[in-house]
């Protein structure tokens, strides 16, 4: 049954592109520009750097530096602290990729990987400050509260998810003995660069695909529903469609916290070769988006 639905969806998408070539071209162009101008220069350096850190075992030093704090706050292993750091600072889907890579290399357990994935794959601070606040909300005073809400919600949810996965303090540990860094070689660099370009190309493909779908959705009266497809196109769509500041600000932050269906598809692509579940991840992001909505609405009611 699932294969039949996939086949029907693929055929429908093909004929939509034939019937609406203008929307297809517009969506593809916007998606490509978004990938080339924003995502590629923002994410590619981080992807190369994280590959090098993992391949050379240089996370040894980061684990020693960040491990004590994150072990107390999130109940993660020292290696897991690197996934937390990458997931909160680098943006979608770097947190998922780092988590999956460390599960595959036995640096963390599968259970800890599931727990980390539940809260450490988030919107980057650069995207929040530059795109959400300055370019779309256009209100500099919202910079700090927006950052606080979008980062406080996954932190709060981590306390819920650790009970879900039965994570206890000091329970998480290395799957194998912590290794000191290896010597840098150009073979490691080459592999890291190739892997990073493979990842960024996958991300670009998903962005273009969902930009085309969003372009089709804009023809419909209830286009705001299609904001769920992709956050970069969805955020301005919400702000232009909903004039009420309570509703628009809350929905923008909820969408940013959820990441959109495009971010879920990108995350799924990062989890290949592991037993990490995209279904549970999606449910956990919905819970986080709900918590974000409550925090955003509370802030508006109290301050604005």
PDB file of C-alpha atoms in Angstrom:
ATOM      1  CA  UNK A   1       0.000   0.000   0.000  1.00  0.00           C
ATOM      2  CA  UNK A   2       2.806   2.384   0.903  1.00  0.00           C
ATOM      3  CA  UNK A   3       4.566   1.755  -2.413  1.00  0.00           C
ATOM      4  CA  UNK A   4       1.338   2.480  -4.309  1.00  0.00           C
ATOM      5  CA  UNK A   5       0.951   5.808  -2.482  1.00  0.00           C
ATOM      6  CA  UNK A   6       4.563   6.720  -3.265  1.00  0.00           C
ATOM      7  CA  UNK A   7       3.990   5.874  -6.928  1.00  0.00           C
ATOM      8  CA  UNK A   8       0.816   7.985  -7.084  1.00  0.00           C
ATOM      9  CA  UNK A   9       2.580  10.921  -5.411  1.00  0.00           C
ATOM     10  CA  UNK A  10       5.517  10.692  -7.826  1.00  0.00           C
ATOM     11  CA  UNK A  11       3.229  10.597 -10.862  1.00  0.00           C
ATOM     12  CA  UNK A  12       1.152  13.515  -9.545  1.00  0.00           C
ATOM     13  CA  UNK A  13       4.300  15.576  -8.922  1.00  0.00           C
ATOM     14  CA  UNK A  14       5.552  14.837 -12.439  1.00  0.00           C
ATOM     15  CA  UNK A  15       2.312  15.985 -14.048  1.00  0.00           C
ATOM     16  CA  UNK A  16       2.138  19.060 -11.823  1.00  0.00           C
ATOM     17  CA  UNK A  17       5.525  20.119 -13.164  1.00  0.00           C
ATOM     18  CA  UNK A  18       4.270  19.591 -16.715  1.00  0.00           C
ATOM     19  CA  UNK A  19       1.053  21.528 -16.100  1.00  0.00           C
ATOM     20  CA  UNK A  20       2.655  24.401 -14.192  1.00  0.00           C
ATOM     21  CA  UNK A  21       6.078  25.016 -15.761  1.00  0.00           C
ATOM     22  CA  UNK A  22       6.235  28.623 -14.544  1.00  0.00           C
ATOM     23  CA  UNK A  23       5.758  27.636 -10.893  1.00  0.00           C
ATOM     24  CA  UNK A  24       8.232  24.780 -11.341  1.00  0.00           C
ATOM     25  CA  UNK A  25      10.873  27.118 -12.747  1.00  0.00           C
ATOM     26  CA  UNK A  26      10.242  29.749 -10.069  1.00  0.00           C
ATOM     27  CA  UNK A  27      10.394  27.237  -7.229  1.00  0.00           C
ATOM     28  CA  UNK A  28      13.524  25.543  -8.585  1.00  0.00           C
ATOM     29  CA  UNK A  29      15.253  28.891  -9.069  1.00  0.00           C
ATOM     30  CA  UNK A  30      14.370  30.097  -5.571  1.00  0.00           C
ATOM     31  CA  UNK A  31      15.439  26.804  -4.028  1.00  0.00           C
ATOM     32  CA  UNK A  32      18.738  26.801  -5.909  1.00  0.00           C
ATOM     33  CA  UNK A  33      19.494  30.406  -4.936  1.00  0.00           C
ATOM     34  CA  UNK A  34      18.634  29.659  -1.305  1.00  0.00           C
ATOM     35  CA  UNK A  35      20.961  26.662  -1.327  1.00  0.00           C
ATOM     36  CA  UNK A  36      23.801  28.432  -3.158  1.00  0.00           C
ATOM     37  CA  UNK A  37      23.681  31.811  -1.409  1.00  0.00           C
ATOM     38  CA  UNK A  38      22.761  30.804   2.167  1.00  0.00           C
ATOM     39  CA  UNK A  39      22.929  27.077   2.903  1.00  0.00           C
ATOM     40  CA  UNK A  40      26.124  26.198   0.996  1.00  0.00           C
ATOM     41  CA  UNK A  41      28.411  28.886   2.496  1.00  0.00           C
ATOM     42  CA  UNK A  42      26.822  28.521   5.938  1.00  0.00           C
ATOM     43  CA  UNK A  43      26.745  24.741   6.340  1.00  0.00           C
ATOM     44  CA  UNK A  44      29.573  23.390   4.161  1.00  0.00           C
ATOM     45  CA  UNK A  45      32.450  24.674   6.341  1.00  0.00           C
ATOM     46  CA  UNK A  46      30.790  23.195   9.444  1.00  0.00           C
ATOM     47  CA  UNK A  47      30.226  19.871   7.696  1.00  0.00           C
ATOM     48  CA  UNK A  48      33.887  19.656   6.652  1.00  0.00           C
ATOM     49  CA  UNK A  49      35.037  20.685  10.142  1.00  0.00           C
ATOM     50  CA  UNK A  50      32.813  18.148  11.940  1.00  0.00           C
ATOM     51  CA  UNK A  51      33.985  15.390   9.586  1.00  0.00           C
ATOM     52  CA  UNK A  52      37.603  16.226  10.402  1.00  0.00           C
ATOM     53  CA  UNK A  53      36.913  16.382  14.129  1.00  0.00           C
ATOM     54  CA  UNK A  54      35.289  12.942  14.107  1.00  0.00           C
ATOM     55  CA  UNK A  55      37.746  11.307  11.676  1.00  0.00           C
ATOM     56  CA  UNK A  56      40.822  12.482  13.597  1.00  0.00           C
ATOM     57  CA  UNK A  57      39.212  11.864  17.022  1.00  0.00           C
ATOM     58  CA  UNK A  58      39.754  15.545  17.818  1.00  0.00           C
ATOM     59  CA  UNK A  59      36.424  15.559  19.618  1.00  0.00           C
ATOM     60  CA  UNK A  60      38.597  14.181  22.448  1.00  0.00           C
ATOM     61  CA  UNK A  61      39.492  17.774  23.374  1.00  0.00           C
ATOM     62  CA  UNK A  62      35.969  19.155  22.892  1.00  0.00           C
ATOM     63  CA  UNK A  63      34.593  16.325  25.021  1.00  0.00           C
ATOM     64  CA  UNK A  64      37.021  17.165  27.802  1.00  0.00           C
ATOM     65  CA  UNK A  65      36.113  20.864  27.568  1.00  0.00           C
ATOM     66  CA  UNK A  66      32.321  20.667  27.234  1.00  0.00           C
ATOM     67  CA  UNK A  67      31.696  17.236  28.703  1.00  0.00           C
ATOM     68  CA  UNK A  68      31.481  18.175  32.414  1.00  0.00           C
ATOM     69  CA  UNK A  69      28.870  20.911  31.812  1.00  0.00           C
ATOM     70  CA  UNK A  70      26.726  18.979  29.319  1.00  0.00           C
ATOM     71  CA  UNK A  71      26.952  15.768  31.331  1.00  0.00           C
ATOM     72  CA  UNK A  72      25.372  17.572  34.279  1.00  0.00           C
ATOM     73  CA  UNK A  73      22.792  19.497  32.244  1.00  0.00           C
ATOM     74  CA  UNK A  74      21.754  16.896  29.645  1.00  0.00           C
ATOM     75  CA  UNK A  75      22.980  13.593  31.157  1.00  0.00           C
ATOM     76  CA  UNK A  76      25.018  12.796  28.033  1.00  0.00           C
ATOM     77  CA  UNK A  77      28.398  11.129  27.645  1.00  0.00           C
ATOM     78  CA  UNK A  78      31.502  13.255  26.926  1.00  0.00           C
ATOM     79  CA  UNK A  79      31.301  12.281  23.232  1.00  0.00           C
ATOM     80  CA  UNK A  80      27.600  13.112  23.213  1.00  0.00           C
ATOM     81  CA  UNK A  81      28.434  16.641  24.330  1.00  0.00           C
ATOM     82  CA  UNK A  82      29.930  17.296  20.891  1.00  0.00           C
ATOM     83  CA  UNK A  83      26.603  16.443  19.235  1.00  0.00           C
ATOM     84  CA  UNK A  84      24.837  18.880  21.571  1.00  0.00           C
ATOM     85  CA  UNK A  85      27.319  21.630  20.702  1.00  0.00           C
ATOM     86  CA  UNK A  86      27.064  21.020  16.942  1.00  0.00           C
ATOM     87  CA  UNK A  87      23.284  20.682  16.998  1.00  0.00           C
ATOM     88  CA  UNK A  88      22.725  23.967  18.814  1.00  0.00           C
ATOM     89  CA  UNK A  89      25.283  26.038  16.895  1.00  0.00           C
ATOM     90  CA  UNK A  90      25.398  24.688  13.326  1.00  0.00           C
ATOM     91  CA  UNK A  91      21.716  24.297  12.385  1.00  0.00           C
ATOM     92  CA  UNK A  92      19.705  21.670  10.519  1.00  0.00           C
ATOM     93  CA  UNK A  93      20.691  18.921   9.847  1.00  0.00           C
ATOM     94  CA  UNK A  94      24.227  18.994  11.301  1.00  0.00           C
ATOM     95  CA  UNK A  95      23.101  17.819  14.732  1.00  0.00           C
ATOM     96  CA  UNK A  96      21.439  14.775  13.167  1.00  0.00           C
ATOM     97  CA  UNK A  97      24.498  14.003  11.016  1.00  0.00           C
ATOM     98  CA  UNK A  98      26.935  14.232  13.932  1.00  0.00           C
ATOM     99  CA  UNK A  99      24.682  12.039  16.078  1.00  0.00           C
ATOM    100  CA  UNK A 100      24.313   9.433  13.312  1.00  0.00           C
ATOM    101  CA  UNK A 101      28.069   9.439  12.598  1.00  0.00           C
ATOM    102  CA  UNK A 102      28.905   8.848  16.250  1.00  0.00           C
ATOM    103  CA  UNK A 103      26.363   6.033  16.510  1.00  0.00           C
ATOM    104  CA  UNK A 104      27.862   4.396  13.404  1.00  0.00           C
ATOM    105  CA  UNK A 105      31.405   4.696  14.778  1.00  0.00           C
ATOM    106  CA  UNK A 106      30.359   3.381  18.229  1.00  0.00           C
ATOM    107  CA  UNK A 107      31.310   6.580  20.006  1.00  0.00           C
ATOM    108  CA  UNK A 108      27.884   6.699  21.632  1.00  0.00           C
ATOM    109  CA  UNK A 109      25.221   4.056  22.209  1.00  0.00           C
ATOM    110  CA  UNK A 110      22.086   3.803  20.069  1.00  0.00           C
ATOM    111  CA  UNK A 111      19.946   4.781  23.074  1.00  0.00           C
ATOM    112  CA  UNK A 112      21.983   7.926  23.649  1.00  0.00           C
ATOM    113  CA  UNK A 113      21.810   8.646  19.913  1.00  0.00           C
ATOM    114  CA  UNK A 114      18.001   8.520  20.027  1.00  0.00           C
ATOM    115  CA  UNK A 115      17.993  10.817  23.038  1.00  0.00           C
ATOM    116  CA  UNK A 116      20.438  13.292  21.447  1.00  0.00           C
ATOM    117  CA  UNK A 117      18.458  13.367  18.209  1.00  0.00           C
ATOM    118  CA  UNK A 118      15.336  14.345  20.151  1.00  0.00           C
ATOM    119  CA  UNK A 119      16.663  17.780  21.129  1.00  0.00           C
ATOM    120  CA  UNK A 120      20.013  18.642  19.501  1.00  0.00           C
ATOM    121  CA  UNK A 121      19.012  19.212  15.852  1.00  0.00           C
ATOM    122  CA  UNK A 122      17.911  22.838  15.775  1.00  0.00           C
ATOM    123  CA  UNK A 123      17.863  26.107  13.852  1.00  0.00           C
ATOM    124  CA  UNK A 124      21.252  27.849  13.875  1.00  0.00           C
ATOM    125  CA  UNK A 125      21.702  31.154  15.744  1.00  0.00           C
ATOM    126  CA  UNK A 126      22.877  32.830  12.513  1.00  0.00           C
ATOM    127  CA  UNK A 127      19.605  31.878  10.777  1.00  0.00           C
ATOM    128  CA  UNK A 128      17.552  33.051  13.756  1.00  0.00           C
ATOM    129  CA  UNK A 129      19.235  36.444  14.104  1.00  0.00           C
ATOM    130  CA  UNK A 130      19.834  37.189  10.424  1.00  0.00           C
ATOM    131  CA  UNK A 131      16.887  35.693   8.587  1.00  0.00           C
ATOM    132  CA  UNK A 132      14.054  35.372  11.123  1.00  0.00           C
ATOM    133  CA  UNK A 133      14.566  38.512  13.210  1.00  0.00           C
ATOM    134  CA  UNK A 134      16.336  41.048  10.999  1.00  0.00           C
ATOM    135  CA  UNK A 135      15.044  40.118   7.554  1.00  0.00           C
ATOM    136  CA  UNK A 136      11.474  39.040   8.343  1.00  0.00           C
ATOM    137  CA  UNK A 137      10.350  40.229  11.787  1.00  0.00           C
ATOM    138  CA  UNK A 138      12.385  43.426  11.260  1.00  0.00           C
ATOM    139  CA  UNK A 139      12.413  44.160  14.969  1.00  0.00           C
ATOM    140  CA  UNK A 140      15.819  44.136  16.639  1.00  0.00           C
ATOM    141  CA  UNK A 141      14.293  44.143  20.122  1.00  0.00           C
ATOM    142  CA  UNK A 142      13.000  40.607  19.418  1.00  0.00           C
ATOM    143  CA  UNK A 143      16.549  39.275  18.937  1.00  0.00           C
ATOM    144  CA  UNK A 144      17.212  38.105  22.488  1.00  0.00           C
ATOM    145  CA  UNK A 145      13.716  36.776  23.320  1.00  0.00           C
ATOM    146  CA  UNK A 146      13.559  34.871  20.026  1.00  0.00           C
ATOM    147  CA  UNK A 147      16.955  33.243  20.619  1.00  0.00           C
ATOM    148  CA  UNK A 148      16.010  32.480  24.220  1.00  0.00           C
ATOM    149  CA  UNK A 149      12.664  30.886  23.318  1.00  0.00           C
ATOM    150  CA  UNK A 150      14.029  28.793  20.437  1.00  0.00           C
ATOM    151  CA  UNK A 151      16.894  27.427  22.557  1.00  0.00           C
ATOM    152  CA  UNK A 152      15.081  27.145  25.863  1.00  0.00           C
ATOM    153  CA  UNK A 153      12.340  24.930  24.382  1.00  0.00           C
ATOM    154  CA  UNK A 154      14.636  22.018  23.303  1.00  0.00           C
ATOM    155  CA  UNK A 155      16.519  22.298  26.601  1.00  0.00           C
ATOM    156  CA  UNK A 156      13.246  21.982  28.537  1.00  0.00           C
ATOM    157  CA  UNK A 157      12.105  19.134  26.290  1.00  0.00           C
ATOM    158  CA  UNK A 158      15.343  17.250  26.944  1.00  0.00           C
ATOM    159  CA  UNK A 159      14.118  16.730  30.512  1.00  0.00           C
ATOM    160  CA  UNK A 160      10.982  15.075  29.090  1.00  0.00           C
ATOM    161  CA  UNK A 161      12.798  12.969  26.506  1.00  0.00           C
ATOM    162  CA  UNK A 162      15.442  11.663  28.924  1.00  0.00           C
ATOM    163  CA  UNK A 163      12.629  10.023  30.903  1.00  0.00           C
ATOM    164  CA  UNK A 164      11.236   8.654  27.629  1.00  0.00           C
ATOM    165  CA  UNK A 165      14.555   6.970  26.859  1.00  0.00           C
ATOM    166  CA  UNK A 166      15.301   6.119  30.526  1.00  0.00           C
ATOM    167  CA  UNK A 167      18.439   8.244  30.576  1.00  0.00           C
ATOM    168  CA  UNK A 168      19.907   8.613  34.045  1.00  0.00           C
ATOM    169  CA  UNK A 169      22.794  10.743  35.339  1.00  0.00           C
ATOM    170  CA  UNK A 170      26.149   9.027  34.743  1.00  0.00           C
ATOM    171  CA  UNK A 171      24.359   6.256  32.860  1.00  0.00           C
ATOM    172  CA  UNK A 172      25.580   7.387  29.457  1.00  0.00           C
ATOM    173  CA  UNK A 173      29.158   6.387  28.747  1.00  0.00           C
ATOM    174  CA  UNK A 174      31.495   5.740  25.871  1.00  0.00           C
ATOM    175  CA  UNK A 175      30.747   2.702  23.769  1.00  0.00           C
ATOM    176  CA  UNK A 176      34.472   2.240  23.410  1.00  0.00           C
ATOM    177  CA  UNK A 177      37.504   3.640  25.164  1.00  0.00           C
ATOM    178  CA  UNK A 178      38.066   7.309  24.486  1.00  0.00           C
ATOM    179  CA  UNK A 179      40.793   7.698  21.884  1.00  0.00           C
ATOM    180  CA  UNK A 180      43.328  10.473  21.579  1.00  0.00           C
ATOM    181  CA  UNK A 181      43.475  12.377  18.266  1.00  0.00           C
ATOM    182  CA  UNK A 182      45.058  10.768  15.222  1.00  0.00           C
ATOM    183  CA  UNK A 183      47.638  12.428  13.019  1.00  0.00           C
ATOM    184  CA  UNK A 184      46.143  14.609  10.296  1.00  0.00           C
ATOM    185  CA  UNK A 185      46.516  13.260   6.750  1.00  0.00           C
ATOM    186  CA  UNK A 186      45.326  14.538   3.398  1.00  0.00           C
ATOM    187  CA  UNK A 187      43.421  11.291   2.897  1.00  0.00           C
ATOM    188  CA  UNK A 188      41.310  12.184   5.942  1.00  0.00           C
ATOM    189  CA  UNK A 189      40.830  15.704   4.576  1.00  0.00           C
ATOM    190  CA  UNK A 190      39.830  14.387   1.140  1.00  0.00           C
ATOM    191  CA  UNK A 191      37.308  11.993   2.658  1.00  0.00           C
ATOM    192  CA  UNK A 192      35.923  14.759   4.881  1.00  0.00           C
ATOM    193  CA  UNK A 193      35.480  17.150   1.958  1.00  0.00           C
ATOM    194  CA  UNK A 194      33.847  14.525  -0.271  1.00  0.00           C
ATOM    195  CA  UNK A 195      31.487  13.463   2.506  1.00  0.00           C
ATOM    196  CA  UNK A 196      30.590  17.107   3.214  1.00  0.00           C
ATOM    197  CA  UNK A 197      29.825  17.780  -0.472  1.00  0.00           C
ATOM    198  CA  UNK A 198      27.699  14.628  -0.667  1.00  0.00           C
ATOM    199  CA  UNK A 199      25.738  15.814   2.361  1.00  0.00           C
ATOM    200  CA  UNK A 200      25.321  19.399   1.146  1.00  0.00           C
ATOM    201  CA  UNK A 201      24.208  18.131  -2.294  1.00  0.00           C
ATOM    202  CA  UNK A 202      21.488  16.010  -0.683  1.00  0.00           C
ATOM    203  CA  UNK A 203      20.354  19.012   1.322  1.00  0.00           C
ATOM    204  CA  UNK A 204      20.263  21.132  -1.835  1.00  0.00           C
ATOM    205  CA  UNK A 205      18.129  18.563  -3.630  1.00  0.00           C
ATOM    206  CA  UNK A 206      15.569  18.544  -0.830  1.00  0.00           C
ATOM    207  CA  UNK A 207      15.492  22.351  -0.679  1.00  0.00           C
ATOM    208  CA  UNK A 208      14.836  22.621  -4.435  1.00  0.00           C
ATOM    209  CA  UNK A 209      12.176  19.901  -4.317  1.00  0.00           C
ATOM    210  CA  UNK A 210      10.264  21.504  -1.440  1.00  0.00           C
ATOM    211  CA  UNK A 211      10.638  24.981  -2.947  1.00  0.00           C
ATOM    212  CA  UNK A 212       8.856  23.687  -6.055  1.00  0.00           C
ATOM    213  CA  UNK A 213       6.102  22.155  -3.912  1.00  0.00           C
ATOM    214  CA  UNK A 214       5.757  25.443  -2.026  1.00  0.00           C
ATOM    215  CA  UNK A 215       5.488  27.287  -5.341  1.00  0.00           C
ATOM    216  CA  UNK A 216       2.546  25.030  -6.288  1.00  0.00           C
ATOM    217  CA  UNK A 217       0.949  25.591  -2.876  1.00  0.00           C
ATOM    218  CA  UNK A 218       0.994  29.382  -3.257  1.00  0.00           C
ATOM    219  CA  UNK A 219      -1.665  29.053  -5.972  1.00  0.00           C
ATOM    220  CA  UNK A 220      -4.157  27.753  -3.402  1.00  0.00           C
ATOM    221  CA  UNK A 221      -6.337  29.980  -1.152  1.00  0.00           C
ATOM    222  CA  UNK A 222      -4.966  28.402   2.048  1.00  0.00           C
ATOM    223  CA  UNK A 223      -1.320  28.816   1.052  1.00  0.00           C
ATOM    224  CA  UNK A 224      -0.273  29.458   4.658  1.00  0.00           C
ATOM    225  CA  UNK A 225      -0.733  25.727   5.358  1.00  0.00           C
ATOM    226  CA  UNK A 226       2.132  25.041   2.945  1.00  0.00           C
ATOM    227  CA  UNK A 227       4.444  27.001   5.248  1.00  0.00           C
ATOM    228  CA  UNK A 228       5.021  23.666   6.963  1.00  0.00           C
ATOM    229  CA  UNK A 229       6.929  22.479   3.905  1.00  0.00           C
ATOM    230  CA  UNK A 230      10.024  24.655   4.307  1.00  0.00           C
ATOM    231  CA  UNK A 231      10.849  27.325   6.874  1.00  0.00           C
ATOM    232  CA  UNK A 232      12.711  29.784   4.626  1.00  0.00           C
ATOM    233  CA  UNK A 233       9.683  30.197   2.360  1.00  0.00           C
ATOM    234  CA  UNK A 234       7.184  29.490   5.128  1.00  0.00           C
ATOM    235  CA  UNK A 235       8.177  32.288   7.515  1.00  0.00           C
ATOM    236  CA  UNK A 236       7.497  35.213   5.121  1.00  0.00           C
ATOM    237  CA  UNK A 237       4.306  33.451   3.991  1.00  0.00           C
ATOM    238  CA  UNK A 238       3.027  33.373   7.595  1.00  0.00           C
ATOM    239  CA  UNK A 239       3.916  37.009   8.213  1.00  0.00           C
ATOM    240  CA  UNK A 240       2.238  38.178   5.001  1.00  0.00           C
ATOM    241  CA  UNK A 241      -0.896  36.084   5.543  1.00  0.00           C
ATOM    242  CA  UNK A 242      -1.540  36.699   9.261  1.00  0.00           C
ATOM    243  CA  UNK A 243      -1.644  40.269  10.547  1.00  0.00           C
ATOM    244  CA  UNK A 244      -2.273  39.433  14.212  1.00  0.00           C
ATOM    245  CA  UNK A 245       1.092  39.694  15.979  1.00  0.00           C
ATOM    246  CA  UNK A 246       0.135  37.125  18.612  1.00  0.00           C
ATOM    247  CA  UNK A 247      -0.613  34.488  16.010  1.00  0.00           C
ATOM    248  CA  UNK A 248       2.117  35.337  13.482  1.00  0.00           C
ATOM    249  CA  UNK A 249       5.006  35.523  15.987  1.00  0.00           C
ATOM    250  CA  UNK A 250       3.885  32.326  17.704  1.00  0.00           C
ATOM    251  CA  UNK A 251       3.531  30.441  14.411  1.00  0.00           C
ATOM    252  CA  UNK A 252       6.890  31.690  13.091  1.00  0.00           C
ATOM    253  CA  UNK A 253       8.700  30.454  16.196  1.00  0.00           C
ATOM    254  CA  UNK A 254       6.777  27.182  16.232  1.00  0.00           C
ATOM    255  CA  UNK A 255       7.692  26.557  12.578  1.00  0.00           C
ATOM    256  CA  UNK A 256      11.333  27.451  13.247  1.00  0.00           C
ATOM    257  CA  UNK A 257      11.406  25.022  16.162  1.00  0.00           C
ATOM    258  CA  UNK A 258       9.745  22.257  14.145  1.00  0.00           C
ATOM    259  CA  UNK A 259      11.998  22.857  11.132  1.00  0.00           C
ATOM    260  CA  UNK A 260       9.443  22.067   8.456  1.00  0.00           C
ATOM    261  CA  UNK A 261       8.938  18.887   6.455  1.00  0.00           C
ATOM    262  CA  UNK A 262      12.011  19.727   4.349  1.00  0.00           C
ATOM    263  CA  UNK A 263      14.220  19.656   7.459  1.00  0.00           C
ATOM    264  CA  UNK A 264      12.686  16.324   8.454  1.00  0.00           C
ATOM    265  CA  UNK A 265      13.482  14.919   5.005  1.00  0.00           C
ATOM    266  CA  UNK A 266      17.060  16.232   5.298  1.00  0.00           C
ATOM    267  CA  UNK A 267      17.356  14.653   8.738  1.00  0.00           C
ATOM    268  CA  UNK A 268      16.082  11.324   7.412  1.00  0.00           C
ATOM    269  CA  UNK A 269      18.823  11.417   4.770  1.00  0.00           C
ATOM    270  CA  UNK A 270      21.440  11.852   7.518  1.00  0.00           C
ATOM    271  CA  UNK A 271      20.249   8.803   9.489  1.00  0.00           C
ATOM    272  CA  UNK A 272      21.052   6.195   6.842  1.00  0.00           C
ATOM    273  CA  UNK A 273      22.938   3.197   8.211  1.00  0.00           C
ATOM    274  CA  UNK A 274      21.573   3.628  11.737  1.00  0.00           C
ATOM    275  CA  UNK A 275      18.472   2.488  13.609  1.00  0.00           C
ATOM    276  CA  UNK A 276      17.559   6.040  14.578  1.00  0.00           C
ATOM    277  CA  UNK A 277      13.837   6.563  13.934  1.00  0.00           C
ATOM    278  CA  UNK A 278      12.581   9.502  11.875  1.00  0.00           C
ATOM    279  CA  UNK A 279       9.031   8.833  13.151  1.00  0.00           C
ATOM    280  CA  UNK A 280      10.005   9.391  16.794  1.00  0.00           C
ATOM    281  CA  UNK A 281      12.146  12.354  15.763  1.00  0.00           C
ATOM    282  CA  UNK A 282       9.160  13.980  14.039  1.00  0.00           C
ATOM    283  CA  UNK A 283       6.960  13.422  17.085  1.00  0.00           C
ATOM    284  CA  UNK A 284       9.632  14.924  19.336  1.00  0.00           C
ATOM    285  CA  UNK A 285       9.951  18.000  17.103  1.00  0.00           C
ATOM    286  CA  UNK A 286       6.175  18.478  17.250  1.00  0.00           C
ATOM    287  CA  UNK A 287       6.335  18.371  21.053  1.00  0.00           C
ATOM    288  CA  UNK A 288       9.183  20.895  21.004  1.00  0.00           C
ATOM    289  CA  UNK A 289       7.199  23.143  18.639  1.00  0.00           C
ATOM    290  CA  UNK A 290       4.240  23.017  21.049  1.00  0.00           C
ATOM    291  CA  UNK A 291       6.481  24.054  23.968  1.00  0.00           C
ATOM    292  CA  UNK A 292       7.940  26.839  21.798  1.00  0.00           C
ATOM    293  CA  UNK A 293       4.418  28.075  21.003  1.00  0.00           C
ATOM    294  CA  UNK A 294       3.555  28.266  24.702  1.00  0.00           C
ATOM    295  CA  UNK A 295       6.753  30.176  25.495  1.00  0.00           C
ATOM    296  CA  UNK A 296       6.246  32.584  22.580  1.00  0.00           C
ATOM    297  CA  UNK A 297       2.611  33.223  23.470  1.00  0.00           C
ATOM    298  CA  UNK A 298       3.530  33.784  27.118  1.00  0.00           C
ATOM    299  CA  UNK A 299       6.206  36.291  26.126  1.00  0.00           C
ATOM    300  CA  UNK A 300       3.800  38.219  23.888  1.00  0.00           C
ATOM    301  CA  UNK A 301       1.086  38.298  26.538  1.00  0.00           C
ATOM    302  CA  UNK A 302       3.460  39.510  29.246  1.00  0.00           C
ATOM    303  CA  UNK A 303       5.752  41.900  27.376  1.00  0.00           C
ATOM    304  CA  UNK A 304       4.036  43.111  24.179  1.00  0.00           C
TER     305      UNK A 304
END
